[in-house]
Structure formats: C-alpha cells, structure tokens
C-alpha cells in the first residue's frame, strides 16, 4: 500500500517537473511521518524513500531509535519551543520551521560539532494568518542576513504552509510571492523552497518548490 502510494507520488512529482519546466529530479520528496509508526517508515524505506519529516521531537526520537540501523535523513518540521532546541539540534539533519533569530542562534550554539552543519529553512507566514507560526515576509531579508552569519548551521531557504485552498491558481499565488521575494534577496546559498503538501503539490512545483512535504498521500489519513 505505502509502496504503491510512494510510486504514485514520485510519478506525480516527475510529471509536474516536466509540465512546469523544472529540471527532472529537482524536487525532493520529504515523507511526513508524524503520528505514523516506525513500521510505516520502514515500509517506505524499503521502497526507496530516505528523507522523513517529523513534527514532534519526542515521537521522532522514539522512531529514530527503533530505526537506528536505517540510513534515514531526518527533517524537523514542527513548531519549536526554545527549551527543545538542544535535542532538535542533535537529532536532525534539517530544521524547516525556524521562525526567530533566538531559535536559530540556539540551534547554532547547540549543534554538536561532531555533526555536519544543521540545514535550516526560515518558515514564512505567507498567508498572513495570525494563528500560524512563521515570520512575516517583510522580515525575511533582515532575518536571513542575521542567520546566515551563524556558525554550525547552514541557511538553505524558506518553508511555508499556506492556508488550504482548492483552486489551483489560488494555490499558486502565495508560493509565487514567496519565491519571487527570495529570488530578489539574491543570496546564492538559498537553494531550498520547502512548500507543497498532499493537496497543493502541483501548484508548489509549478512555483519553484525543491522539497515537497507529503504525509496523507503517502501514509493515509492521520
Ligand atoms: C503534516 C504536515 C505536512 C504534510 O501534510 P499532508 O497534507 O498530510 O501531506 C507537511 N508539512 C507540515 C509542516 C506538516 O505539519
């Protein structure tokens, strides 16, 4: 089941890359395994999936232990409380949900020197919803400048979770706005656009996504 879904999603990604004039292979599939079991992850792994995303660090750590023998690249994509940065800095290769200088600084300070620099994305609140985490687009340039100077972390790009929207053209809009804003910053190290989920995958790829974060379409309803 997970095997077949994985094949379908990868086919959909490759098709979207072709349809929207992206380089084939440009878009990385991040399998979002929150609330799913280590066994589910192992199934996707057997089918070739290597990048997995988790929202809750406690849940993630248990699965990481169970799957210690697997060559998995773990991404943290959930909200970050500042007293949890230490464990996050030492158990993940990527953090997509950085939304303040304070969190970025702590991740940098707490990243073990024995590990490669932590890849991070700044989460941008692209729909302007008050309830969602992420920085305002207007604050992106300044925060990028500050975060880029921190040691032990590598600023890779931006992440966004726009308001759910059914219409394809309307799905594209926030991604388009964010992509253009990042390109205008003209910072060469920013090579990552982490946007697109099960419901807006095509719109995200059309607008420049390099990592799509897919949960439901791969693992089923949560
Ligand atoms: C749960 C989650 C996803 C996956 O969403 P689906 O709609 O299940 O594909 C992606 N990104 C973040 C930040 C999430 O919390």
PDB file of C-alpha atoms and ligand atoms in Angstrom:
ATOM      1  CA  UNK A   1       0.000   0.000   0.000  1.00  0.00           C
ATOM      2  CA  UNK A   2       2.649   2.522   1.074  1.00  0.00           C
ATOM      3  CA  UNK A   3       4.889   1.133  -1.644  1.00  0.00           C
ATOM      4  CA  UNK A   4       2.316   1.796  -4.371  1.00  0.00           C
ATOM      5  CA  UNK A   5       1.461   5.225  -2.999  1.00  0.00           C
ATOM      6  CA  UNK A   6       5.133   6.138  -2.974  1.00  0.00           C
ATOM      7  CA  UNK A   7       5.488   5.093  -6.606  1.00  0.00           C
ATOM      8  CA  UNK A   8       2.420   7.187  -7.499  1.00  0.00           C
ATOM      9  CA  UNK A   9       3.652  10.291  -5.682  1.00  0.00           C
ATOM     10  CA  UNK A  10       7.098  10.114  -7.241  1.00  0.00           C
ATOM     11  CA  UNK A  11       5.483   9.727 -10.670  1.00  0.00           C
ATOM     12  CA  UNK A  12       3.324  12.759  -9.938  1.00  0.00           C
ATOM     13  CA  UNK A  13       6.341  14.803  -8.903  1.00  0.00           C
ATOM     14  CA  UNK A  14       8.312  13.826 -12.025  1.00  0.00           C
ATOM     15  CA  UNK A  15       5.281  14.629 -14.198  1.00  0.00           C
ATOM     16  CA  UNK A  16       4.883  18.055 -12.560  1.00  0.00           C
ATOM     17  CA  UNK A  17       8.575  18.787 -13.079  1.00  0.00           C
ATOM     18  CA  UNK A  18       8.100  18.153 -16.799  1.00  0.00           C
ATOM     19  CA  UNK A  19       4.810  20.063 -17.021  1.00  0.00           C
ATOM     20  CA  UNK A  20       6.185  23.171 -15.329  1.00  0.00           C
ATOM     21  CA  UNK A  21       9.599  23.252 -16.972  1.00  0.00           C
ATOM     22  CA  UNK A  22      11.544  22.160 -13.953  1.00  0.00           C
ATOM     23  CA  UNK A  23      14.661  20.031 -14.187  1.00  0.00           C
ATOM     24  CA  UNK A  24      13.742  16.400 -13.751  1.00  0.00           C
ATOM     25  CA  UNK A  25      14.867  15.367 -10.283  1.00  0.00           C
ATOM     26  CA  UNK A  26      14.820  18.943  -8.916  1.00  0.00           C
ATOM     27  CA  UNK A  27      12.152  18.219  -6.335  1.00  0.00           C
ATOM     28  CA  UNK A  28      12.889  16.121  -3.262  1.00  0.00           C
ATOM     29  CA  UNK A  29      10.109  14.143  -1.634  1.00  0.00           C
ATOM     30  CA  UNK A  30      10.045  14.550   2.129  1.00  0.00           C
ATOM     31  CA  UNK A  31       7.822  11.846   3.613  1.00  0.00           C
ATOM     32  CA  UNK A  32       5.963  13.353   6.580  1.00  0.00           C
ATOM     33  CA  UNK A  33       5.573  10.525   9.065  1.00  0.00           C
ATOM     34  CA  UNK A  34       4.049  12.301  12.073  1.00  0.00           C
ATOM     35  CA  UNK A  35       1.659  10.029  14.000  1.00  0.00           C
ATOM     36  CA  UNK A  36       2.752   7.091  11.809  1.00  0.00           C
ATOM     37  CA  UNK A  37       4.704   4.111  13.128  1.00  0.00           C
ATOM     38  CA  UNK A  38       8.314   3.112  12.670  1.00  0.00           C
ATOM     39  CA  UNK A  39       6.924   0.187  10.694  1.00  0.00           C
ATOM     40  CA  UNK A  40       5.240   2.572   8.235  1.00  0.00           C
ATOM     41  CA  UNK A  41       8.540   4.380   7.840  1.00  0.00           C
ATOM     42  CA  UNK A  42      10.350   1.077   7.324  1.00  0.00           C
ATOM     43  CA  UNK A  43       7.915   0.203   4.533  1.00  0.00           C
ATOM     44  CA  UNK A  44       8.535   3.469   2.721  1.00  0.00           C
ATOM     45  CA  UNK A  45      12.263   2.962   3.279  1.00  0.00           C
ATOM     46  CA  UNK A  46      12.164  -0.483   1.674  1.00  0.00           C
ATOM     47  CA  UNK A  47      10.557   1.160  -1.338  1.00  0.00           C
ATOM     48  CA  UNK A  48      13.490   3.581  -1.577  1.00  0.00           C
ATOM     49  CA  UNK A  49      12.405   6.622   0.475  1.00  0.00           C
ATOM     50  CA  UNK A  50      15.227   8.149   2.554  1.00  0.00           C
ATOM     51  CA  UNK A  51      14.034  11.592   3.766  1.00  0.00           C
ATOM     52  CA  UNK A  52      11.458  11.677   6.549  1.00  0.00           C
ATOM     53  CA  UNK A  53       9.871  14.647   8.314  1.00  0.00           C
ATOM     54  CA  UNK A  54       8.564  14.746  11.875  1.00  0.00           C
ATOM     55  CA  UNK A  55       6.657  17.447  13.791  1.00  0.00           C
ATOM     56  CA  UNK A  56       7.026  16.299  17.381  1.00  0.00           C
ATOM     57  CA  UNK A  57      10.505  15.672  18.727  1.00  0.00           C
ATOM     58  CA  UNK A  58       9.516  13.107  21.390  1.00  0.00           C
ATOM     59  CA  UNK A  59       7.665  10.987  18.886  1.00  0.00           C
ATOM     60  CA  UNK A  60      10.530  11.371  16.408  1.00  0.00           C
ATOM     61  CA  UNK A  61      13.194  10.284  18.885  1.00  0.00           C
ATOM     62  CA  UNK A  62      11.392   7.032  19.636  1.00  0.00           C
ATOM     63  CA  UNK A  63      11.162   6.209  15.935  1.00  0.00           C
ATOM     64  CA  UNK A  64      14.769   7.230  15.358  1.00  0.00           C
ATOM     65  CA  UNK A  65      15.832   4.758  17.992  1.00  0.00           C
ATOM     66  CA  UNK A  66      13.735   1.968  16.525  1.00  0.00           C
ATOM     67  CA  UNK A  67      15.144   2.726  13.087  1.00  0.00           C
ATOM     68  CA  UNK A  68      18.725   3.264  14.197  1.00  0.00           C
ATOM     69  CA  UNK A  69      20.107   0.868  11.589  1.00  0.00           C
ATOM     70  CA  UNK A  70      18.439   2.710   8.689  1.00  0.00           C
ATOM     71  CA  UNK A  71      20.208   5.342   6.621  1.00  0.00           C
ATOM     72  CA  UNK A  72      17.496   7.975   7.065  1.00  0.00           C
ATOM     73  CA  UNK A  73      17.842  11.743   6.747  1.00  0.00           C
ATOM     74  CA  UNK A  74      15.570  13.238   9.410  1.00  0.00           C
ATOM     75  CA  UNK A  75      13.894  16.626   8.985  1.00  0.00           C
ATOM     76  CA  UNK A  76      12.189  18.515  11.791  1.00  0.00           C
ATOM     77  CA  UNK A  77       9.158  20.449  10.503  1.00  0.00           C
ATOM     78  CA  UNK A  78       7.098  21.247  13.613  1.00  0.00           C
ATOM     79  CA  UNK A  79       6.836  24.205  15.971  1.00  0.00           C
ATOM     80  CA  UNK A  80       9.981  24.706  18.095  1.00  0.00           C
ATOM     81  CA  UNK A  81       9.959  25.757  21.736  1.00  0.00           C
ATOM     82  CA  UNK A  82      13.253  27.307  22.754  1.00  0.00           C
ATOM     83  CA  UNK A  83      13.852  24.786  25.550  1.00  0.00           C
ATOM     84  CA  UNK A  84      13.724  21.994  22.937  1.00  0.00           C
ATOM     85  CA  UNK A  85      16.370  23.333  20.578  1.00  0.00           C
ATOM     86  CA  UNK A  86      19.149  21.224  22.068  1.00  0.00           C
ATOM     87  CA  UNK A  87      17.509  17.905  21.355  1.00  0.00           C
ATOM     88  CA  UNK A  88      16.400  19.069  17.920  1.00  0.00           C
ATOM     89  CA  UNK A  89      19.891  20.348  17.070  1.00  0.00           C
ATOM     90  CA  UNK A  90      21.394  16.955  17.864  1.00  0.00           C
ATOM     91  CA  UNK A  91      18.836  14.615  16.271  1.00  0.00           C
ATOM     92  CA  UNK A  92      18.031  16.058  12.859  1.00  0.00           C
ATOM     93  CA  UNK A  93      19.849  16.927   9.640  1.00  0.00           C
ATOM     94  CA  UNK A  94      17.356  19.621   8.685  1.00  0.00           C
ATOM     95  CA  UNK A  95      15.019  22.003  10.524  1.00  0.00           C
ATOM     96  CA  UNK A  96      12.389  23.642   8.300  1.00  0.00           C
ATOM     97  CA  UNK A  97      10.450  25.561  10.915  1.00  0.00           C
ATOM     98  CA  UNK A  98      12.871  28.206  12.226  1.00  0.00           C
ATOM     99  CA  UNK A  99      10.972  31.419  12.839  1.00  0.00           C
ATOM    100  CA  UNK A 100      13.180  33.627  15.006  1.00  0.00           C
ATOM    101  CA  UNK A 101      16.785  34.700  15.487  1.00  0.00           C
ATOM    102  CA  UNK A 102      16.614  33.316  19.001  1.00  0.00           C
ATOM    103  CA  UNK A 103      15.772  29.799  17.813  1.00  0.00           C
ATOM    104  CA  UNK A 104      18.368  29.954  15.039  1.00  0.00           C
ATOM    105  CA  UNK A 105      21.048  31.119  17.476  1.00  0.00           C
ATOM    106  CA  UNK A 106      20.258  28.355  19.929  1.00  0.00           C
ATOM    107  CA  UNK A 107      20.295  25.705  17.195  1.00  0.00           C
ATOM    108  CA  UNK A 108      23.667  27.021  16.061  1.00  0.00           C
ATOM    109  CA  UNK A 109      25.112  27.018  19.587  1.00  0.00           C
ATOM    110  CA  UNK A 110      23.720  23.574  20.371  1.00  0.00           C
ATOM    111  CA  UNK A 111      24.552  21.781  17.149  1.00  0.00           C
ATOM    112  CA  UNK A 112      27.178  19.174  18.106  1.00  0.00           C
ATOM    113  CA  UNK A 113      30.494  19.976  16.449  1.00  0.00           C
ATOM    114  CA  UNK A 114      30.862  16.297  15.574  1.00  0.00           C
ATOM    115  CA  UNK A 115      27.929  16.657  13.176  1.00  0.00           C
ATOM    116  CA  UNK A 116      27.822  18.499   9.846  1.00  0.00           C
ATOM    117  CA  UNK A 117      26.175  21.959   9.927  1.00  0.00           C
ATOM    118  CA  UNK A 118      22.441  21.813  10.538  1.00  0.00           C
ATOM    119  CA  UNK A 119      20.471  22.714   7.402  1.00  0.00           C
ATOM    120  CA  UNK A 120      17.763  25.205   8.203  1.00  0.00           C
ATOM    121  CA  UNK A 121      14.878  26.936   6.487  1.00  0.00           C
ATOM    122  CA  UNK A 122      13.092  30.013   7.738  1.00  0.00           C
ATOM    123  CA  UNK A 123       9.365  29.486   7.985  1.00  0.00           C
ATOM    124  CA  UNK A 124       7.443  32.317   6.389  1.00  0.00           C
ATOM    125  CA  UNK A 125       3.815  33.003   7.246  1.00  0.00           C
ATOM    126  CA  UNK A 126       2.805  33.549   3.676  1.00  0.00           C
ATOM    127  CA  UNK A 127      -0.969  33.750   4.083  1.00  0.00           C
ATOM    128  CA  UNK A 128      -0.689  36.237   6.925  1.00  0.00           C
ATOM    129  CA  UNK A 129      -2.789  34.155   9.270  1.00  0.00           C
ATOM    130  CA  UNK A 130      -2.449  35.224  12.876  1.00  0.00           C
ATOM    131  CA  UNK A 131      -2.636  31.708  14.279  1.00  0.00           C
ATOM    132  CA  UNK A 132       0.130  30.110  12.223  1.00  0.00           C
ATOM    133  CA  UNK A 133       3.804  30.210  13.015  1.00  0.00           C
ATOM    134  CA  UNK A 134       6.322  31.827  10.736  1.00  0.00           C
ATOM    135  CA  UNK A 135       7.818  35.227  10.157  1.00  0.00           C
ATOM    136  CA  UNK A 136       6.253  37.968   8.067  1.00  0.00           C
ATOM    137  CA  UNK A 137       7.564  38.193   4.527  1.00  0.00           C
ATOM    138  CA  UNK A 138       8.690  41.740   5.268  1.00  0.00           C
ATOM    139  CA  UNK A 139      11.072  40.468   7.947  1.00  0.00           C
ATOM    140  CA  UNK A 140      12.692  37.815   5.767  1.00  0.00           C
ATOM    141  CA  UNK A 141      15.583  39.849   4.353  1.00  0.00           C
ATOM    142  CA  UNK A 142      16.805  41.042   7.731  1.00  0.00           C
ATOM    143  CA  UNK A 143      16.495  37.652   9.396  1.00  0.00           C
ATOM    144  CA  UNK A 144      18.318  35.946   6.506  1.00  0.00           C
ATOM    145  CA  UNK A 145      21.186  38.381   6.922  1.00  0.00           C
ATOM    146  CA  UNK A 146      21.486  37.653  10.633  1.00  0.00           C
ATOM    147  CA  UNK A 147      21.015  33.884  10.438  1.00  0.00           C
ATOM    148  CA  UNK A 148      23.443  33.477   7.541  1.00  0.00           C
ATOM    149  CA  UNK A 149      26.329  34.556   9.780  1.00  0.00           C
ATOM    150  CA  UNK A 150      25.734  31.918  12.469  1.00  0.00           C
ATOM    151  CA  UNK A 151      28.205  29.018  12.648  1.00  0.00           C
ATOM    152  CA  UNK A 152      27.181  25.320  12.758  1.00  0.00           C
ATOM    153  CA  UNK A 153      24.010  25.935  10.798  1.00  0.00           C
ATOM    154  CA  UNK A 154      23.555  26.368   7.096  1.00  0.00           C
ATOM    155  CA  UNK A 155      20.745  28.636   5.958  1.00  0.00           C
ATOM    156  CA  UNK A 156      19.261  26.826   2.954  1.00  0.00           C
ATOM    157  CA  UNK A 157      15.994  28.596   2.211  1.00  0.00           C
ATOM    158  CA  UNK A 158      12.395  29.042   3.196  1.00  0.00           C
ATOM    159  CA  UNK A 159       9.451  26.924   4.244  1.00  0.00           C
ATOM    160  CA  UNK A 160       5.761  27.780   4.072  1.00  0.00           C
ATOM    161  CA  UNK A 161       2.396  26.263   4.948  1.00  0.00           C
ATOM    162  CA  UNK A 162      -0.212  28.393   3.218  1.00  0.00           C
ATOM    163  CA  UNK A 163      -3.879  28.421   4.057  1.00  0.00           C
ATOM    164  CA  UNK A 164      -5.593  25.371   2.457  1.00  0.00           C
ATOM    165  CA  UNK A 165      -7.095  26.287  -0.886  1.00  0.00           C
ATOM    166  CA  UNK A 166      -8.767  24.123  -3.546  1.00  0.00           C
ATOM    167  CA  UNK A 167      -8.336  26.330  -6.585  1.00  0.00           C
ATOM    168  CA  UNK A 168      -5.086  25.667  -8.460  1.00  0.00           C
ATOM    169  CA  UNK A 169      -4.402  29.273  -9.463  1.00  0.00           C
ATOM    170  CA  UNK A 170      -5.084  30.490  -5.946  1.00  0.00           C
ATOM    171  CA  UNK A 171      -2.817  27.763  -4.559  1.00  0.00           C
ATOM    172  CA  UNK A 172      -0.001  29.090  -6.742  1.00  0.00           C
ATOM    173  CA  UNK A 173      -0.232  32.687  -5.524  1.00  0.00           C
ATOM    174  CA  UNK A 174       1.443  32.520  -2.096  1.00  0.00           C
ATOM    175  CA  UNK A 175       4.182  30.228  -3.437  1.00  0.00           C
ATOM    176  CA  UNK A 176       4.780  32.663  -6.277  1.00  0.00           C
ATOM    177  CA  UNK A 177       5.014  35.619  -3.913  1.00  0.00           C
ATOM    178  CA  UNK A 178       7.472  33.826  -1.633  1.00  0.00           C
ATOM    179  CA  UNK A 179       9.615  32.533  -4.488  1.00  0.00           C
ATOM    180  CA  UNK A 180       9.923  35.986  -6.030  1.00  0.00           C
ATOM    181  CA  UNK A 181      10.759  37.564  -2.664  1.00  0.00           C
ATOM    182  CA  UNK A 182      13.571  35.066  -2.071  1.00  0.00           C
ATOM    183  CA  UNK A 183      14.973  35.475  -5.586  1.00  0.00           C
ATOM    184  CA  UNK A 184      15.061  39.242  -5.021  1.00  0.00           C
ATOM    185  CA  UNK A 185      17.243  38.760  -1.951  1.00  0.00           C
ATOM    186  CA  UNK A 186      19.816  37.336  -4.351  1.00  0.00           C
ATOM    187  CA  UNK A 187      21.541  35.203  -1.722  1.00  0.00           C
ATOM    188  CA  UNK A 188      23.196  32.370  -3.572  1.00  0.00           C
ATOM    189  CA  UNK A 189      23.147  29.896  -0.702  1.00  0.00           C
ATOM    190  CA  UNK A 190      19.347  29.930  -0.655  1.00  0.00           C
ATOM    191  CA  UNK A 191      18.639  26.872  -2.782  1.00  0.00           C
ATOM    192  CA  UNK A 192      15.664  25.414  -0.924  1.00  0.00           C
ATOM    193  CA  UNK A 193      11.973  26.112  -1.250  1.00  0.00           C
ATOM    194  CA  UNK A 194      10.131  23.807   1.127  1.00  0.00           C
ATOM    195  CA  UNK A 195       6.499  24.093   0.137  1.00  0.00           C
ATOM    196  CA  UNK A 196       3.790  21.845  -1.212  1.00  0.00           C
ATOM    197  CA  UNK A 197       1.850  19.183   0.696  1.00  0.00           C
ATOM    198  CA  UNK A 198      -0.567  16.433  -0.385  1.00  0.00           C
ATOM    199  CA  UNK A 199      -3.203  18.926  -1.525  1.00  0.00           C
ATOM    200  CA  UNK A 200      -1.110  21.513  -3.358  1.00  0.00           C
ATOM    201  CA  UNK A 201       1.832  19.555  -4.702  1.00  0.00           C
ATOM    202  CA  UNK A 202       1.436  20.577  -8.345  1.00  0.00           C
ATOM    203  CA  UNK A 203       0.987  24.275  -7.577  1.00  0.00           C
ATOM    204  CA  UNK A 204       4.099  24.201  -5.395  1.00  0.00           C
ATOM    205  CA  UNK A 205       6.215  22.527  -8.080  1.00  0.00           C
ATOM    206  CA  UNK A 206       4.896  24.981 -10.665  1.00  0.00           C
ATOM    207  CA  UNK A 207       6.152  27.811  -8.445  1.00  0.00           C
ATOM    208  CA  UNK A 208       9.620  26.510  -7.665  1.00  0.00           C
ATOM    209  CA  UNK A 209       9.374  24.052  -4.760  1.00  0.00           C
ATOM    210  CA  UNK A 210      12.533  22.000  -4.226  1.00  0.00           C
ATOM    211  CA  UNK A 211      11.203  19.979  -1.265  1.00  0.00           C
ATOM    212  CA  UNK A 212       7.591  18.852  -1.053  1.00  0.00           C
ATOM    213  CA  UNK A 213       6.393  17.578   2.315  1.00  0.00           C
ATOM    214  CA  UNK A 214       3.891  14.785   1.807  1.00  0.00           C
ATOM    215  CA  UNK A 215       2.065  12.976   4.593  1.00  0.00           C
ATOM    216  CA  UNK A 216      -1.512  11.930   3.856  1.00  0.00           C
ATOM    217  CA  UNK A 217      -0.998  10.990   0.209  1.00  0.00           C
ATOM    218  CA  UNK A 218       1.755   8.588   1.231  1.00  0.00           C
ATOM    219  CA  UNK A 219       0.767   7.205   4.623  1.00  0.00           C
ATOM    220  CA  UNK A 220      -3.026   7.718   4.511  1.00  0.00           C
ATOM    221  CA  UNK A 221      -5.222   9.821   6.783  1.00  0.00           C
ATOM    222  CA  UNK A 222      -3.924  10.624  10.245  1.00  0.00           C
TER     223      UNK A 222
HETATM  224  C1  LIG B   1       1.537  17.409   8.450  1.00  0.00           C
HETATM  225  C2  LIG B   1       2.415  18.320   7.682  1.00  0.00           C
HETATM  226  C3  LIG B   1       2.693  18.113   6.311  1.00  0.00           C
HETATM  227  C4  LIG B   1       2.051  17.002   5.497  1.00  0.00           C
HETATM  228  O1  LIG B   1       0.723  17.334   5.198  1.00  0.00           O
HETATM  229  P1  LIG B   1      -0.201  16.383   4.295  1.00  0.00           P
HETATM  230  O2  LIG B   1      -1.331  17.274   3.936  1.00  0.00           O
HETATM  231  O3  LIG B   1      -0.603  15.230   5.147  1.00  0.00           O
HETATM  232  O4  LIG B   1       0.579  15.967   3.108  1.00  0.00           O
HETATM  233  C5  LIG B   1       3.565  18.972   5.695  1.00  0.00           C
HETATM  234  N1  LIG B   1       4.146  19.997   6.355  1.00  0.00           N
HETATM  235  C6  LIG B   1       3.916  20.238   7.651  1.00  0.00           C
HETATM  236  C7  LIG B   1       4.587  21.378   8.314  1.00  0.00           C
HETATM  237  C8  LIG B   1       3.038  19.422   8.347  1.00  0.00           C
HETATM  238  O5  LIG B   1       2.791  19.682   9.640  1.00  0.00           O
END
